[in-house]
Coordinates of C-alpha atoms (C1' of nucleotides) in Angstrom, one line a residue:
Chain A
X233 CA 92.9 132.6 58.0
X234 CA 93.4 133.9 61.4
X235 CA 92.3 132.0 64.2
X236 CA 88.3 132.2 64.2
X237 CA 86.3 130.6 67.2
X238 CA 86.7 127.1 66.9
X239 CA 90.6 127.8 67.6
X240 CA 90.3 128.9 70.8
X241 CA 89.7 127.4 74.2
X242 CA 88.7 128.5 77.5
X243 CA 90.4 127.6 80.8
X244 CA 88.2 125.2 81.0
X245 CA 88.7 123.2 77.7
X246 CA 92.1 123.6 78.1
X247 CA 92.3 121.6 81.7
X248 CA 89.8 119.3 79.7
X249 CA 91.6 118.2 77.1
X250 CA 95.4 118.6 78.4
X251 CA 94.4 117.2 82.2
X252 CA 95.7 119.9 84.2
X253 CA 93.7 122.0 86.6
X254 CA 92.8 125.4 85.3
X255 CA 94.9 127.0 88.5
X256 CA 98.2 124.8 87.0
X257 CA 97.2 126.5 83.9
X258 CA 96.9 130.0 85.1
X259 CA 100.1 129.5 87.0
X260 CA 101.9 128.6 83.5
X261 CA 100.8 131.3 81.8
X262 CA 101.9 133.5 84.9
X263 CA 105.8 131.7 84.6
X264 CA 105.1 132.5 80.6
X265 CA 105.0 128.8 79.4
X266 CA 101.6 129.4 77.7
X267 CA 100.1 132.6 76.3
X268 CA 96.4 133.5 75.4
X269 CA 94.5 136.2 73.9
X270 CA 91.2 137.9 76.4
X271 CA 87.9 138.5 75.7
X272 CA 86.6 142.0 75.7
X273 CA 85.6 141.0 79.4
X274 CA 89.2 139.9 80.3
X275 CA 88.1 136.2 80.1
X276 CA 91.6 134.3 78.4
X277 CA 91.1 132.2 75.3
X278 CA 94.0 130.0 74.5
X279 CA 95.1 129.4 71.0
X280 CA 94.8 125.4 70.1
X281 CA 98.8 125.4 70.0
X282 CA 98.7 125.3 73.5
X283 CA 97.9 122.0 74.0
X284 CA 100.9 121.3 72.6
X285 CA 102.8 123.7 74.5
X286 CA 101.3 121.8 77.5
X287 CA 102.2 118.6 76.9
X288 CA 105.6 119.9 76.2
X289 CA 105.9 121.2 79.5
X290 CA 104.4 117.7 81.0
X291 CA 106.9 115.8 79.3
X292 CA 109.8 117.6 80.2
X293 CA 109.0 117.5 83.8
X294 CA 108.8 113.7 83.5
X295 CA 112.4 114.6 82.0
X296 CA 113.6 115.3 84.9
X297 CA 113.4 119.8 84.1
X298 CA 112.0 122.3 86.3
X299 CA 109.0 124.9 84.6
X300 CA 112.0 127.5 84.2
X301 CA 114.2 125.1 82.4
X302 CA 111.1 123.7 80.5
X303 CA 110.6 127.6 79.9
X304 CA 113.6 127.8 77.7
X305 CA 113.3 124.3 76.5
X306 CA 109.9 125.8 74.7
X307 CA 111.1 129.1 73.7
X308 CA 113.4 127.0 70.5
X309 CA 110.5 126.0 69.3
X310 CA 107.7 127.3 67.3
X311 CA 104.9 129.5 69.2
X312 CA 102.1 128.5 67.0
X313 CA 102.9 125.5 64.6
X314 CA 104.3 122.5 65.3
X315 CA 107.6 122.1 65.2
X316 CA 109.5 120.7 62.6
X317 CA 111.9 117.4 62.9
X318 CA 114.7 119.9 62.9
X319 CA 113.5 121.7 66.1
X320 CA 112.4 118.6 67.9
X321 CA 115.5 116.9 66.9
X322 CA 118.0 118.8 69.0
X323 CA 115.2 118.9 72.1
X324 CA 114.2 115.5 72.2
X325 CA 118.1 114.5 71.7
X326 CA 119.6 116.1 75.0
X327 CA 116.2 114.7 76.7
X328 CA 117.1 111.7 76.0
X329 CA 120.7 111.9 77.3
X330 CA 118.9 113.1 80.6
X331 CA 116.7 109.9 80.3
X332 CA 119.9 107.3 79.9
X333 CA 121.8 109.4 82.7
X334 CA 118.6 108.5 84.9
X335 CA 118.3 105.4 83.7
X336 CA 121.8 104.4 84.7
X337 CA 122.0 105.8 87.8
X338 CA 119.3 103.6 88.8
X339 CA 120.8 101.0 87.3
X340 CA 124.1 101.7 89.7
X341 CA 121.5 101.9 92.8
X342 CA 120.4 99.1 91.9
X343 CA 123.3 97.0 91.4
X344 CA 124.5 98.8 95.0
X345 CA 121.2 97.0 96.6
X346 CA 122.0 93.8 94.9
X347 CA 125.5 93.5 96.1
X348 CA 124.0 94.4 99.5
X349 CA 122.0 91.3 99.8
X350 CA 124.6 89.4 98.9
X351 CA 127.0 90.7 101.4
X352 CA 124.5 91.1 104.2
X353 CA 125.6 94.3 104.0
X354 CA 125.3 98.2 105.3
X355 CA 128.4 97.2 107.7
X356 CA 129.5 100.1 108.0
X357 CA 132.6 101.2 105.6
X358 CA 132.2 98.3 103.4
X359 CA 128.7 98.9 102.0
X360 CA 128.5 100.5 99.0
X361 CA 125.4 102.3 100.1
X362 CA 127.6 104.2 102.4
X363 CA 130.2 105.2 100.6
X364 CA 129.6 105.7 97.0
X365 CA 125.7 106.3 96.8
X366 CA 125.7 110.1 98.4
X367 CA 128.7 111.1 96.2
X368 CA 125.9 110.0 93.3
X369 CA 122.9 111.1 94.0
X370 CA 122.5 113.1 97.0
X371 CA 124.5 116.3 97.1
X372 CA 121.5 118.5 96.7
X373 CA 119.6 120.1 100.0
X374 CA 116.3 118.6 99.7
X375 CA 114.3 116.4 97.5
X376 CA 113.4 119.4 95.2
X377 CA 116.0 117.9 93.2
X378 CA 114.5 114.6 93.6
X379 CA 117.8 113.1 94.2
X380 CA 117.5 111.2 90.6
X381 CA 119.4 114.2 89.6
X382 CA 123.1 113.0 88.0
X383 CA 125.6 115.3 90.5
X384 CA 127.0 118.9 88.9
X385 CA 123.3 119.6 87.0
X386 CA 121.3 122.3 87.1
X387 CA 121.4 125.8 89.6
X388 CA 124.1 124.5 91.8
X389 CA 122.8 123.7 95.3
X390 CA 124.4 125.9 97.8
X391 CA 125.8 123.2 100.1
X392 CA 125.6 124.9 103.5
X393 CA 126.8 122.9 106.0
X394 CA 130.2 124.7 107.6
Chain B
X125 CA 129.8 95.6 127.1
X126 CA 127.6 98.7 126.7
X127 CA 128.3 101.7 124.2
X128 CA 131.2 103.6 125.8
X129 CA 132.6 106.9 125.0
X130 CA 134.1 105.8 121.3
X131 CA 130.8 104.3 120.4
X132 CA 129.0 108.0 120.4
X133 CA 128.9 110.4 118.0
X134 CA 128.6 114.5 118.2
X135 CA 125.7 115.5 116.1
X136 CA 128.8 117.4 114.5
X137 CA 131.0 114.0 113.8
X138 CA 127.6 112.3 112.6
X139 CA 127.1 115.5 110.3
X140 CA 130.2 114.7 109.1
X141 CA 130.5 111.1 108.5
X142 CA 127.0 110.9 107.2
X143 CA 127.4 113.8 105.1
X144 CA 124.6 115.7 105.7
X145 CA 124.0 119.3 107.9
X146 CA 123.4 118.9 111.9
X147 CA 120.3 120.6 111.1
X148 CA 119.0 117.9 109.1
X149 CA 120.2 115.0 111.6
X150 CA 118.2 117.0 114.1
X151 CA 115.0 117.2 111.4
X152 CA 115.3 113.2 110.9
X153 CA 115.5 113.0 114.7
X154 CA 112.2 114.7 115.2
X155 CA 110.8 112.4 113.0
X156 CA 112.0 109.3 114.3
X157 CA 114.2 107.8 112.0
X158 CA 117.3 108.2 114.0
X159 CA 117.6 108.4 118.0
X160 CA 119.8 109.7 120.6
X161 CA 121.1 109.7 124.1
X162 CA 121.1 112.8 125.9
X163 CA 124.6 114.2 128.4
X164 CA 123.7 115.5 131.5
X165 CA 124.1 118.7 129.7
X166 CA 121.6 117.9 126.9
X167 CA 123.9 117.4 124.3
X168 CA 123.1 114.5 121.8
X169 CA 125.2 111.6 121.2
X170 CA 124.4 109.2 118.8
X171 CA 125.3 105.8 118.8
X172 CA 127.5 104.4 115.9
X173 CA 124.9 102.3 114.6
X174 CA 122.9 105.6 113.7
X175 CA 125.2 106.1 110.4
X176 CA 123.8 103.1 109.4
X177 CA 120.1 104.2 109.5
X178 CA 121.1 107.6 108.1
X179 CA 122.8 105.7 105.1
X180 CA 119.4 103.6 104.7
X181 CA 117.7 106.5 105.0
X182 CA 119.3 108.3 102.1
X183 CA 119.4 105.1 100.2
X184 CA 115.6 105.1 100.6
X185 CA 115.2 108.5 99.7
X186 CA 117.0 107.3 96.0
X187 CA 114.6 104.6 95.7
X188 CA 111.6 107.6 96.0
X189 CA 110.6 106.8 99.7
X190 CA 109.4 109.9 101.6
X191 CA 111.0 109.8 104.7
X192 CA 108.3 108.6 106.5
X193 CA 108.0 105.9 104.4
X194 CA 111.5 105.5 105.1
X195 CA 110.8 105.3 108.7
X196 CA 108.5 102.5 108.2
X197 CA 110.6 100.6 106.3
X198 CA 113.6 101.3 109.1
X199 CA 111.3 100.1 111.7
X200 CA 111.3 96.3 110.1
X201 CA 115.0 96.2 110.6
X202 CA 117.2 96.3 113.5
X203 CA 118.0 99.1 115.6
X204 CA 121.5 98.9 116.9
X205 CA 123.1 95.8 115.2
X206 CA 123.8 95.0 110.9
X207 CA 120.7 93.9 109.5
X208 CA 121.0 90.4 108.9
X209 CA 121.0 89.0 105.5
X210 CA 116.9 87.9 106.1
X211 CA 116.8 91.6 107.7
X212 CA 117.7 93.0 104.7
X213 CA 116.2 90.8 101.3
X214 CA 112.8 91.7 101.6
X215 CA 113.6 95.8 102.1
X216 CA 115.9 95.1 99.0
X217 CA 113.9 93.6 97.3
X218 CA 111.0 95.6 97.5
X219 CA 113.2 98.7 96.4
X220 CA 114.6 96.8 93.5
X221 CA 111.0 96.5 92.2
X222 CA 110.7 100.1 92.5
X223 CA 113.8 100.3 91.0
X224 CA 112.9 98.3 88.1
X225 CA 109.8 100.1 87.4
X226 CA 111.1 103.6 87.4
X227 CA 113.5 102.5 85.2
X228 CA 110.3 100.9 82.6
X229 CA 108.6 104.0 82.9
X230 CA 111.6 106.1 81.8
X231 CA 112.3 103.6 78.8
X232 CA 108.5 104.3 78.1
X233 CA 109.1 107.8 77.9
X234 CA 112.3 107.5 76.0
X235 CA 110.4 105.6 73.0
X236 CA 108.2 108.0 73.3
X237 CA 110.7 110.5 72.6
X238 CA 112.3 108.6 69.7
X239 CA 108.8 108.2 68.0
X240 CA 108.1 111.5 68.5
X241 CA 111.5 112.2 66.6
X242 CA 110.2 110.0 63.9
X243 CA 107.2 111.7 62.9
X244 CA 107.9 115.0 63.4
X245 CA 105.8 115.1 66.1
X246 CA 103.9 116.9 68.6
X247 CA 100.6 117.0 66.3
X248 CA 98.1 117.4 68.5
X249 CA 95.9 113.8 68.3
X250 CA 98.3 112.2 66.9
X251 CA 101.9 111.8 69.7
X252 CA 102.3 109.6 72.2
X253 CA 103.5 112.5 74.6
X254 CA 100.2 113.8 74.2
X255 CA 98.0 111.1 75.3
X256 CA 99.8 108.5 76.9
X257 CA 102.2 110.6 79.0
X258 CA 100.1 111.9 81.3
X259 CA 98.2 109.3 81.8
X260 CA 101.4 107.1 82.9
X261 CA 103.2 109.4 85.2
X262 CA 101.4 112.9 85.4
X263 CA 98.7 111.9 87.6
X264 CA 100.1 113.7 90.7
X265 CA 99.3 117.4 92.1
X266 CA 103.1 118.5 91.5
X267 CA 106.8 117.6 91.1
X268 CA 107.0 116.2 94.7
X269 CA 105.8 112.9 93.8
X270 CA 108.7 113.5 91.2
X271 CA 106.1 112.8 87.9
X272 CA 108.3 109.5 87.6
X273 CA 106.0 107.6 89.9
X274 CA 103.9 105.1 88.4
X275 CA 100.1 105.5 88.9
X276 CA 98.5 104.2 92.1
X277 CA 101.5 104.0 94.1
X278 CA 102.0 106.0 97.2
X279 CA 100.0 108.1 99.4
X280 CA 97.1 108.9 96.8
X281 CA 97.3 112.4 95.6
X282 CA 94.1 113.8 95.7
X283 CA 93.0 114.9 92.4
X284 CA 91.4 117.8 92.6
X285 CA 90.0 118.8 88.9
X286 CA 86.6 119.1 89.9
Chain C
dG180 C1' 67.0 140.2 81.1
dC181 C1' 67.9 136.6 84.3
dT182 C1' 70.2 132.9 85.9
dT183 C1' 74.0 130.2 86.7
dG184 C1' 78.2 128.0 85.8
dA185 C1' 82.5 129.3 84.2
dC186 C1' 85.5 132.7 84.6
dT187 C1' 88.5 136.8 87.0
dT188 C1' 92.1 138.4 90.7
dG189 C1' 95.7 138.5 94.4
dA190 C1' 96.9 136.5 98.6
dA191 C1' 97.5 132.8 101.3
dG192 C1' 98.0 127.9 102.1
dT193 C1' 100.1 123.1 101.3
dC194 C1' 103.6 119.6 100.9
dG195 C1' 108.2 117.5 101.9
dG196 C1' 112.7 118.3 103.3
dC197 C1' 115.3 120.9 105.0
dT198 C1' 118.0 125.6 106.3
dT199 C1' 118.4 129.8 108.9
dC200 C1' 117.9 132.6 112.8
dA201 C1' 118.3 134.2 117.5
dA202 C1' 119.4 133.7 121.9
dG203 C1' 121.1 131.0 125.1
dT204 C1' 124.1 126.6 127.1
dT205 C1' 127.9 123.0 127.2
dG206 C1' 132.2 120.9 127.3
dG207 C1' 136.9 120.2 126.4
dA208 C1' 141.5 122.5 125.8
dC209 C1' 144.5 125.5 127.8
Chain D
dG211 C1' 138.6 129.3 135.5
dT212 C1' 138.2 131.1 131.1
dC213 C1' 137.4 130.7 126.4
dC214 C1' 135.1 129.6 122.3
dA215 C1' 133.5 126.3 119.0
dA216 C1' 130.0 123.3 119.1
dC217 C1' 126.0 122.5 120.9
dT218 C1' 120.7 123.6 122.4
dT219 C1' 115.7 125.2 121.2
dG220 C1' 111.4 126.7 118.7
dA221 C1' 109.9 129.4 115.2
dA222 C1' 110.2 131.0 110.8
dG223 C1' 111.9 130.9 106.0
dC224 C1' 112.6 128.7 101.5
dC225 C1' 112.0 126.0 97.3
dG226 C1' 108.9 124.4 93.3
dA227 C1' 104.5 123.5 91.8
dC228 C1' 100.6 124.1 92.6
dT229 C1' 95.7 124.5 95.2
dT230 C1' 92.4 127.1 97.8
dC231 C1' 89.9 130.9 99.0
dA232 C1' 87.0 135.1 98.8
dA233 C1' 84.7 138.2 96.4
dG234 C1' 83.5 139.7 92.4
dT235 C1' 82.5 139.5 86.8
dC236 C1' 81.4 137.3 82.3
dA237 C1' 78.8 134.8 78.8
dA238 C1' 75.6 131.9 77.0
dG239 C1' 71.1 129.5 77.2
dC240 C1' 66.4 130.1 78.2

DNA sequence: GCTTGACTTGAAGTCGGCTTCAAGTTGGAC
DNA sequence: GTCCAACTTGAAGCCGACTTCAAGTCAAGC
C-alpha cells in the first residue's frame, strides 16, 4: 500500500490544486517545506500530503510567520498523514495567540485614530500617533516585518541607527 | 513671522525625535513625503512641522499603506500647519475601514483555526484553511502585500500562474 | 518515433523599504 | 583657525518571497 500513481502530482497539479505557481513551489521545496520523490528522468512527483503541507505553510504566513518559522512550525507535525487533534492542538493554539496579539494591536491603532479625530489631533506631543504608536509597532527596519508585528518577536532587528 | 532658527531641525535631531535613521529621512525625502530647506552649505533643515508628516507617515505604514500611497494621502492634508479636524476625518476614516477589515479577516482566519481544532483537521477536501484561505488573503505574489490584505485592494498584483 | 507541452536547472531580476559604504564637505565649539 | 562630529552624495547591498529567463530534457498522446 505504498503510494501508486494516483498519489502523486506533478508540479503542475500541485500549483493546480494548491494555487501557487510552480516556481513558489520549487522554491519551497528548495527552503525544505515540501519534499517529493523524481522520476527516472529527474522530473519531481509530489506525494498527495503535500497539499496539506502547502496550505500549512499559506496559513501560517497569513499568521503573521516567515517560510523559516513556518519551516519548524511543520516539522511537529506528521510528514505524510494528517495530523492528529493533538499535534494541531498546540500549533493552531500559539497561532492563535499571534492572531489576538494582531488583532489588538489594531484595535489600539485604531482607537489612537479615533481619539485623533476627536482632538483634531497630530499636534505635536499630544497625539497619540506620535508618541505611543512607534513604541508599538514600528521598531523594526523595514516593512519585512510588516509593522503588524507585536514589538520583542521574532530575529531581533538590528536597530542601527548610532 | 517666518520659521527662524528654532523652528529647523538637523536631519540628525529629526532622526531622533521621529525615531527613525537619517538614512531613512533622507529615503522619504527622495520620495516626497517630507521636504527641506537647504544652508548655504547644503545641509538640510527641516521644518518642525515635518515630524508631523513623518508621524503620519509611520501611522500610514500601520494601516498597510505603501509609502507612496502614503504620499498621496499626505498630499490631501496640510503642509506646514495641524490638519484641521475636516483635514483629518476623511484620512481617518478611510484607515479605520482598513482597520476594520484587517481586523475581519484575521477573525476569519481565527475561526478557521478553531474549526480546524475541532475536527482534527487539515483533511485535504474537507478544512476551511484549505479552500477558503487562499482564496481570502493569498491572492498576492508574496509577503509584501503582507497576505493580510483583502482581495482587490491595492495596486493589483499581477497574477502570474499562466 | 515525433511532437509538444510540461518539466528541469541555476542565475538573475523584482519589489518595497530601507541600510551601508566611500569619499568628501560643513558648521559650531574651542 | 582647527578640529571633529555631523552632515553630503550616489551607488550598491540586503531582506524575504518569489518570478523570469534561457537553454535544455522528459513524457505522453498520436
Amino acid at each position: 500500500m505504498g503510494p501508486n500513481r494516483h498519489d502523486l502530482l506533478t508540479i503542475g497539479q500541485l500549483a493546480e490544486r494548491s494555487g501557487l505557481a510552480t516556481s513558489a513551489l520549487r522554491y519551497y521545496e528548495k527552503l525544505g517545506l515540501i519534499h517529493s520523490e523524481r522520476t527516472a528522468g529527474g522530473q519531481r512527483r509530489f506525494p498527495r500530503a503535500t497539499l496539506r503541507r502547502v496550505a500549512f505553510v499559506r496559513a501560517a504566513q497569513r499568521v503573521g510567520l516567515s517560510l523559516e518559522e513556518a519551516r519548524g512550525a511543520l516539522d511537529r507535525l506528521p510528514e505524510d498523514r494528517a495530523p492528529s487533534t493533538t499535534d494541531w492542538n498546540g500549533v493552531a493554539r500559539s497561532w492563535q495567540t499571534r492572531i489576538d496579539e494582531q488583532i489588538a494591536d489594531l484595535e489600539r491603532l485604531k482607537a489612537k485614530l479615533t481619539g485623533c479625530i476627536g482632538c483634531g489631533c497630530l499636534s505635536i506631543s499630544r497625539c497619540a500617533l506620535y508618541n505611543a504608536g512607534d513604541r508599538a509597532g514600528a521598531a523594526g527596519p523595514g516593512a519585512r516585518y510588516l509593522l503588524t508585528r507585536d514589538p520583542g518577536t521574532g530575529p531581533e532587528p538590528r536597530t542601527t541607527e548610532g
